[in-house]
Coordinates of N, CA, C and O in Angstrom, one line a residue:
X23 N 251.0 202.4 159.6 CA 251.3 201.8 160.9 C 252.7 201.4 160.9 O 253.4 200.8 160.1
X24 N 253.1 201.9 162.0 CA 254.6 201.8 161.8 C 255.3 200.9 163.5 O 255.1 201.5 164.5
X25 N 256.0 199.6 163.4 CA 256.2 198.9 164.3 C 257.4 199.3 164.7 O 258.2 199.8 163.9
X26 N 257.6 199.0 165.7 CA 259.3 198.9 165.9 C 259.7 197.7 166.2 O 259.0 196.7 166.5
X27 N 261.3 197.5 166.1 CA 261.8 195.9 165.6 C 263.0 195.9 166.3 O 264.0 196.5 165.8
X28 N 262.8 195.1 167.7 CA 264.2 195.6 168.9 C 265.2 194.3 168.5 O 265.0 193.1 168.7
X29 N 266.6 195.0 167.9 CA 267.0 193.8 167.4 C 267.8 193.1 168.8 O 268.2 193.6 169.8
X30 N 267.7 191.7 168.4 CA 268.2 190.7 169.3 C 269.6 190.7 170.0 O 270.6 190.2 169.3
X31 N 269.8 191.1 171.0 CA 271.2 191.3 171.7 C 271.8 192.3 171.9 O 272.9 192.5 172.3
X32 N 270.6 193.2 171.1 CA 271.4 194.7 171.2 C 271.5 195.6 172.5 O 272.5 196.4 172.6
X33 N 270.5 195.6 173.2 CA 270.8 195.5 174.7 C 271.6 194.9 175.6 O 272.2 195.8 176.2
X34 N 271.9 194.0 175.8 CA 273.0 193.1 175.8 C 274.0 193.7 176.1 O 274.7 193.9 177.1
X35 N 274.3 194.3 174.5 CA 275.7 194.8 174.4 C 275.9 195.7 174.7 O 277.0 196.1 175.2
X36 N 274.7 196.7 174.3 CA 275.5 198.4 175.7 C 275.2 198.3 176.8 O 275.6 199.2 177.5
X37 N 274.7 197.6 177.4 CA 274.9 197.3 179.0 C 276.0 196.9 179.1 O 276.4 197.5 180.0
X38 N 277.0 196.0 178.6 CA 278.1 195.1 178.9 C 279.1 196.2 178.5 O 279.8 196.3 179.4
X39 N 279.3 196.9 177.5 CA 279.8 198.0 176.5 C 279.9 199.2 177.9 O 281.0 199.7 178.1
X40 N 278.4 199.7 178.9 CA 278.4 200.8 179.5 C 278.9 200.7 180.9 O 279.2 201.6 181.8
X41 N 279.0 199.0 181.0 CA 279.8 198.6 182.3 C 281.5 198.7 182.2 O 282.3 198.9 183.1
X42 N 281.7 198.5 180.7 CA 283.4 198.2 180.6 C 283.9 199.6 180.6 O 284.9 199.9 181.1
X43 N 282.9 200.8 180.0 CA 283.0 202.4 180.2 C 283.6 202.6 181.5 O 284.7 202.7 182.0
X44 N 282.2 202.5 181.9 CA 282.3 202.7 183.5 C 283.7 202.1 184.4 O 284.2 202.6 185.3
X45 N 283.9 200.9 183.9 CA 285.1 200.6 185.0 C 286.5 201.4 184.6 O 287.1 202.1 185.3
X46 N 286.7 201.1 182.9 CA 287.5 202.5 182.4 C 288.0 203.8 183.2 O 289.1 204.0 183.6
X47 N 286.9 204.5 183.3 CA 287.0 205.4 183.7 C 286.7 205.3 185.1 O 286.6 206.5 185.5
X48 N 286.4 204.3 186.3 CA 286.9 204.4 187.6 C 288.2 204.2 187.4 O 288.9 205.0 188.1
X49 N 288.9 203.5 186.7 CA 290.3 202.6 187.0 C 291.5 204.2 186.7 O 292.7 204.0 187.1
X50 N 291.2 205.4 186.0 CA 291.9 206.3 185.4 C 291.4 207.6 186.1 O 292.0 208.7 185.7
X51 N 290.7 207.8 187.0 CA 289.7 208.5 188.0 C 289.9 208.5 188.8 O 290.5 209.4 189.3
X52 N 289.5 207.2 189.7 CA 289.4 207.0 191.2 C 289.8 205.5 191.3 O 289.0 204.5 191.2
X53 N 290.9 205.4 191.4 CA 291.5 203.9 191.5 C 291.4 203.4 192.8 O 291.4 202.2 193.0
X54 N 291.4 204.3 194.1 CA 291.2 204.0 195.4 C 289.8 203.4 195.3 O 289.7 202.5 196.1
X55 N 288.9 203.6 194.7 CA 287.5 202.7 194.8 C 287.6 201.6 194.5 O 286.9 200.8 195.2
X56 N 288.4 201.0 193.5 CA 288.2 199.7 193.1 C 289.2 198.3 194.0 O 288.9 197.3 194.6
X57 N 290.3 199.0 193.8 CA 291.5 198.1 194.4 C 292.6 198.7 195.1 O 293.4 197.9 195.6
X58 N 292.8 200.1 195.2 CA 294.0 200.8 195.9 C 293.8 202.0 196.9 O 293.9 203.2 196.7
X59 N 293.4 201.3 198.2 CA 292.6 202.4 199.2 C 294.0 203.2 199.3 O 293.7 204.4 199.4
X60 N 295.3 203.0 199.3 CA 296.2 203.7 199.7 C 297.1 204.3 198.6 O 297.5 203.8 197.6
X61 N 297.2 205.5 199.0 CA 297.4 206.7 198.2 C 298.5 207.7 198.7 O 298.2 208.7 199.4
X62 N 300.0 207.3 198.4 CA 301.1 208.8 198.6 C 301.3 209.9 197.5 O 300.9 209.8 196.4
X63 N 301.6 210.5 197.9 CA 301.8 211.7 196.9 C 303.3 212.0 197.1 O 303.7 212.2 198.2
X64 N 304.0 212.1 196.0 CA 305.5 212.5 196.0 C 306.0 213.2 194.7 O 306.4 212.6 193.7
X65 N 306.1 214.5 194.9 CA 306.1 215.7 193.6 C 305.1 215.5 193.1 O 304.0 215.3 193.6
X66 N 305.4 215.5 192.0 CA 304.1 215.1 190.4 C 303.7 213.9 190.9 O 302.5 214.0 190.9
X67 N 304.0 212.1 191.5 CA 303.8 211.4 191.2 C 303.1 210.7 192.6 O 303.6 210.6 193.7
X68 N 301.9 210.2 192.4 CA 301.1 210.0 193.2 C 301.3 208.2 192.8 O 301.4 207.8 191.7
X69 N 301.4 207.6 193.7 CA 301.2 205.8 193.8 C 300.7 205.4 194.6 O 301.0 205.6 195.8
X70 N 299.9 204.8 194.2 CA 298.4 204.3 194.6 C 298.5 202.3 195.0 O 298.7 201.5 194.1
X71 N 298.4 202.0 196.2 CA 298.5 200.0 196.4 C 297.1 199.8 197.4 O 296.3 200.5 198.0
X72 N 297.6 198.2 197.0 CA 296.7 197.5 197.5 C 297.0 197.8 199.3 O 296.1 198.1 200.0
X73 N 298.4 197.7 199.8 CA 298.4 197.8 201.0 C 299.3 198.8 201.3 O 299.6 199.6 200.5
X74 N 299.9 198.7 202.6 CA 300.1 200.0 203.3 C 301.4 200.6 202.3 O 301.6 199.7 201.5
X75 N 302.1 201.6 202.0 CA 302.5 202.0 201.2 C 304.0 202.1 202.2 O 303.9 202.5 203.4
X76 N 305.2 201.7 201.6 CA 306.5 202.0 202.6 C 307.2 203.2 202.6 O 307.7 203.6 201.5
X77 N 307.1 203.7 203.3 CA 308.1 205.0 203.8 C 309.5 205.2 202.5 O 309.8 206.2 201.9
X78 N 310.0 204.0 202.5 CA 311.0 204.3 201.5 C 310.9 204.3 200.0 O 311.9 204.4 199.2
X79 N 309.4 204.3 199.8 CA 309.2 204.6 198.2 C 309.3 206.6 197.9 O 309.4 207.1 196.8
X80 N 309.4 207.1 198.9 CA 309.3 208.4 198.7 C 310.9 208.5 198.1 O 311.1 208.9 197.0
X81 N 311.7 208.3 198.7 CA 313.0 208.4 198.1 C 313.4 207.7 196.7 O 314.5 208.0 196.2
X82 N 312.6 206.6 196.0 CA 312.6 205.9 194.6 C 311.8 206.6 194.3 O 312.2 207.1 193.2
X83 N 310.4 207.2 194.6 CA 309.9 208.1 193.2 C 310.8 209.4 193.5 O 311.1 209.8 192.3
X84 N 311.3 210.0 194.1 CA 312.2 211.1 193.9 C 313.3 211.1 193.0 O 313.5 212.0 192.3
X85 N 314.1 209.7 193.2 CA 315.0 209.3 192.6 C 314.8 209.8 191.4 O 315.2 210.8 190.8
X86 N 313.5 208.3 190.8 CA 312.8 207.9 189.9 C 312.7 209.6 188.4 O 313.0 209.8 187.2
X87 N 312.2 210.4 189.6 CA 311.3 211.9 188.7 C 312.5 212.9 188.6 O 312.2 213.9 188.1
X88 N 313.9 212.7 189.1 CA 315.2 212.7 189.0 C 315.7 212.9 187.6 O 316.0 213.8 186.9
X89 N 315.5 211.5 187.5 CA 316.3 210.2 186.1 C 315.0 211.0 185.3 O 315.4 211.3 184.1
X90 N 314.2 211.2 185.5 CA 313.1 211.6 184.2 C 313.6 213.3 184.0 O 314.4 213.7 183.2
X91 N 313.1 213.8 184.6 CA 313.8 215.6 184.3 C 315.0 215.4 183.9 O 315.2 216.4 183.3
X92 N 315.9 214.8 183.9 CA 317.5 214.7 183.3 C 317.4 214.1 182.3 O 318.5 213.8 181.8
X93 N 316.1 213.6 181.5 CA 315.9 213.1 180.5 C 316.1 214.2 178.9 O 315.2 215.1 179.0
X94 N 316.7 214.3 178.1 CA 316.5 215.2 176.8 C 315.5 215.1 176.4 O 315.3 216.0 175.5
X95 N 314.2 214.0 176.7 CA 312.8 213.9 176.0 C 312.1 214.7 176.7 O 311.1 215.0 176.2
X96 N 312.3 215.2 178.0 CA 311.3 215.5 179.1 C 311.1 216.9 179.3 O 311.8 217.6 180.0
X97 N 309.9 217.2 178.5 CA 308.9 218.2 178.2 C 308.3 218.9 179.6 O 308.0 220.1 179.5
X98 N 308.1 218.6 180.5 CA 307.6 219.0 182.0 C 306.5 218.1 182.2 O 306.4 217.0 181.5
X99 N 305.7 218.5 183.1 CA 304.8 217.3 183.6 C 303.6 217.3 183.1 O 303.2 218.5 182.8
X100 N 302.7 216.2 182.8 CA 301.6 216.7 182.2 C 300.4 216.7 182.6 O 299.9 216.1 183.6
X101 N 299.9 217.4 181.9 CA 298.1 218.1 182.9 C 297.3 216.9 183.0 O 297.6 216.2 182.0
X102 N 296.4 216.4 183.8 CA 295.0 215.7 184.2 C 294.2 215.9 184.7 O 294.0 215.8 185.9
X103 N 293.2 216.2 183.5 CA 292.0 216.8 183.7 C 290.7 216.4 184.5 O 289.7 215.9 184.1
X104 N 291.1 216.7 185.9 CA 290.3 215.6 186.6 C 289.5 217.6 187.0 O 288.5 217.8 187.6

């Protein structure tokens, strides 16, 4: 006869464990669901807010991806495996 023996709290913790997953990977995924409905796209770099997004960030991330390609560390852009 063989019982099983549900240890105490161990449920608990991958529920709490499969929730912290889960936001994880909205927050690195789909960040417009949680807190950033608004979403520009400018070259490679996409910036994501809480509220309306200003016309003149297009020209600081340009700037910005500028100063980065003129960097001696900067390898090209990198893939995301969405």
């Amino acid at each position: 006869m063989t019982t099983r023996v549900r240890r105490r709290g161990q449920g608990p913790v991958r529920w709490i464990a499969s929730v912290l997953l889960l936001l994880a990977v909205a927050v690195v995924y789909a960040p417009q669901l949680l807190a950033f409905p608004y979403e520009q796209r400018i070259g490679t770099v996409t910036a994501y807010a809480e509220r309306p997004i200003d016309p003149r960030i297009g020209s600081e991330l340009a700037r910005a991806e500028g100063l980065l390609r003129a960097s001696p560390i900067y390898t090209g852009p990198l893939e995301r495996g969405c």
